[in-house]
Amino acid sequence: MTTSSEAVALHYQSGFGNEYASEAVAGALPQGRNSPQRAPFDLYPELISGTAFTAPRHENRRSWMYRRQPSVVSGRYQAYAQPHWQTGADREIALAPEPMRWHPIPLDNAEVDFVDGIHTLAANGDAEAHSGIAAHVYLASRSMERRAFVNADGEMLLVPQQGRLVITTEMGVLDVKPGEIALLPRGVAFRIALPDGPSRGYVCENYGAQFRLPELGPIGSNGLANARDFQAPVAAFESEAGSYEIVKKFAGRFWRAPMKQSPFNVVAWHGNLAPVKYDTANFMTIGSISFDHPDPSIFTVLTSPSDTPGTANCDFVIFPPRWLVMEDTFRPPWYHRNLMSEFMGLVYGEYDAKPGGFKPGGASLHNAMVPHGPDEEAFDKASHADLKPQKLDNTLAFMFESRFRFIPTAWALQSPALDTDYADCWAGLKDQFKP
Ligand SMILES: [Fe+2]
């Protein structure tokens, strides 16, 4: 049985970081050993380790693939130009201590595929130091045809905003629609087809520790994102003959090499390193049922820890549809300034702290100790609202929150989408002290 990835009937294996096991041909997966002298059907065993061999067991991620050719079989690499994709903090850029916002990044002139369509808005840290992240948008209108991509610098968290993504990976196929996210491990080859045409979304490229589910503490054993709602693909391989181009991101630079065969030639695999997708509609949201509201850490879907406990390299946080029932409470986010730096995007709907100014496909950036909060309109409305139970519906905002300051790229600072009047949304807040 062979399968073409676009036509494959999609099945998934549920769980996060499980010992998944899948074979596209019955009997292809060796039993009882990982690398027998001859693997079934004379497939080549190949190991991918996403962590150091000696990483603690609960963090250790690796998978065994049984493939028609090992991935080392390729032509020579040559330099490839992707000028819009930046890696790590650019210290040459003077970073003003100001709130920043971008209008929706337009999809015009996007006659490119996912790889060429990535534009970095802001980045921090250093990929060589395994720390920090980049916040990108992708603006693409073409499927990747006979072309695969490998990111050796970090894992990629994809947040589609417009258009479905059909992601063919070495481990199988994920079909991901807006409202869902995909997490693609460092080093795993993938290609992305765009069945809905022009497509836009956000990417967190994580140079640091792999994303995992947060600890739940007093919440207990259930809640937030439940492990069983993550879906890994089942094994699927391409049987069509013909060459491929492989594009690799390696140490912040891009390289291309020809391949005589599809890199998606894994007939069976097992292990706990795998691409997964997750539908944010399955997020069990927790909030206050008395007064005030908790810190937004209560909305953490996935976390990439740093070496300081509780101070994340990156938290991926969502603001999904939810009920607000708190009494005697200013219900939108308070005015605040934090140690952690916040990059936000909006998938659809309205964000309650900025009902007019923050649009789907746009972004905002509030770096460490940069004050921000509800705009004038939101403050006025929330201060006088009749506090009945209220459903915030048809909305999905998210945040990449990091201990490291995000530095916008030159492209982001020069983009016509940069909202140069953003700070004016607070200008009308008057001193209303009435002693
Ligand atoms: Fe904030």
mmCIF file of C-alpha atoms and ligand atoms in Angstrom, residues 296 319 333-338 340-342 344 351 354 364 366 370-373 399 401, ligand 1:
data_model
loop_
_atom_site.group_PDB
_atom_site.id
_atom_site.type_symbol
_atom_site.label_atom_id
_atom_site.label_comp_id
_atom_site.label_asym_id
_atom_site.label_seq_id
_atom_site.Cartn_x
_atom_site.Cartn_y
_atom_site.Cartn_z
ATOM 1 C CA PRO A 296 -2.929 35.224 31.840
ATOM 2 C CA PHE A 319 -7.346 33.999 24.640
ATOM 3 C CA PRO A 333 -6.803 43.093 31.221
ATOM 4 C CA TRP A 334 -5.572 45.693 33.710
ATOM 5 C CA TYR A 335 -2.957 48.313 32.916
ATOM 6 C CA HIS A 336 0.352 46.608 33.457
ATOM 7 C CA ARG A 337 4.070 46.334 32.741
ATOM 8 C CA ASN A 338 5.823 43.048 33.161
ATOM 9 C CA MET A 340 8.142 39.153 30.419
ATOM 10 C CA SER A 341 7.892 40.436 26.833
ATOM 11 C CA GLU A 342 4.682 39.875 24.881
ATOM 12 C CA MET A 344 0.500 39.036 20.297
ATOM 13 C CA TYR A 351 -9.684 41.268 21.386
ATOM 14 C CA LYS A 354 -8.514 46.706 21.916
ATOM 15 C CA SER A 364 1.416 43.811 18.749
ATOM 16 C CA HIS A 366 4.910 44.961 24.398
ATOM 17 C CA VAL A 370 6.679 48.783 28.507
ATOM 18 C CA PRO A 371 3.332 49.876 30.010
ATOM 19 C CA HIS A 372 0.143 48.961 28.156
ATOM 20 C CA GLY A 373 -3.478 48.026 28.741
ATOM 21 C CA MET A 399 0.627 35.478 22.760
ATOM 22 C CA GLU A 401 5.525 35.455 25.817
HETATM 23 FE FE FE B 1 0.251 42.562 28.367
#
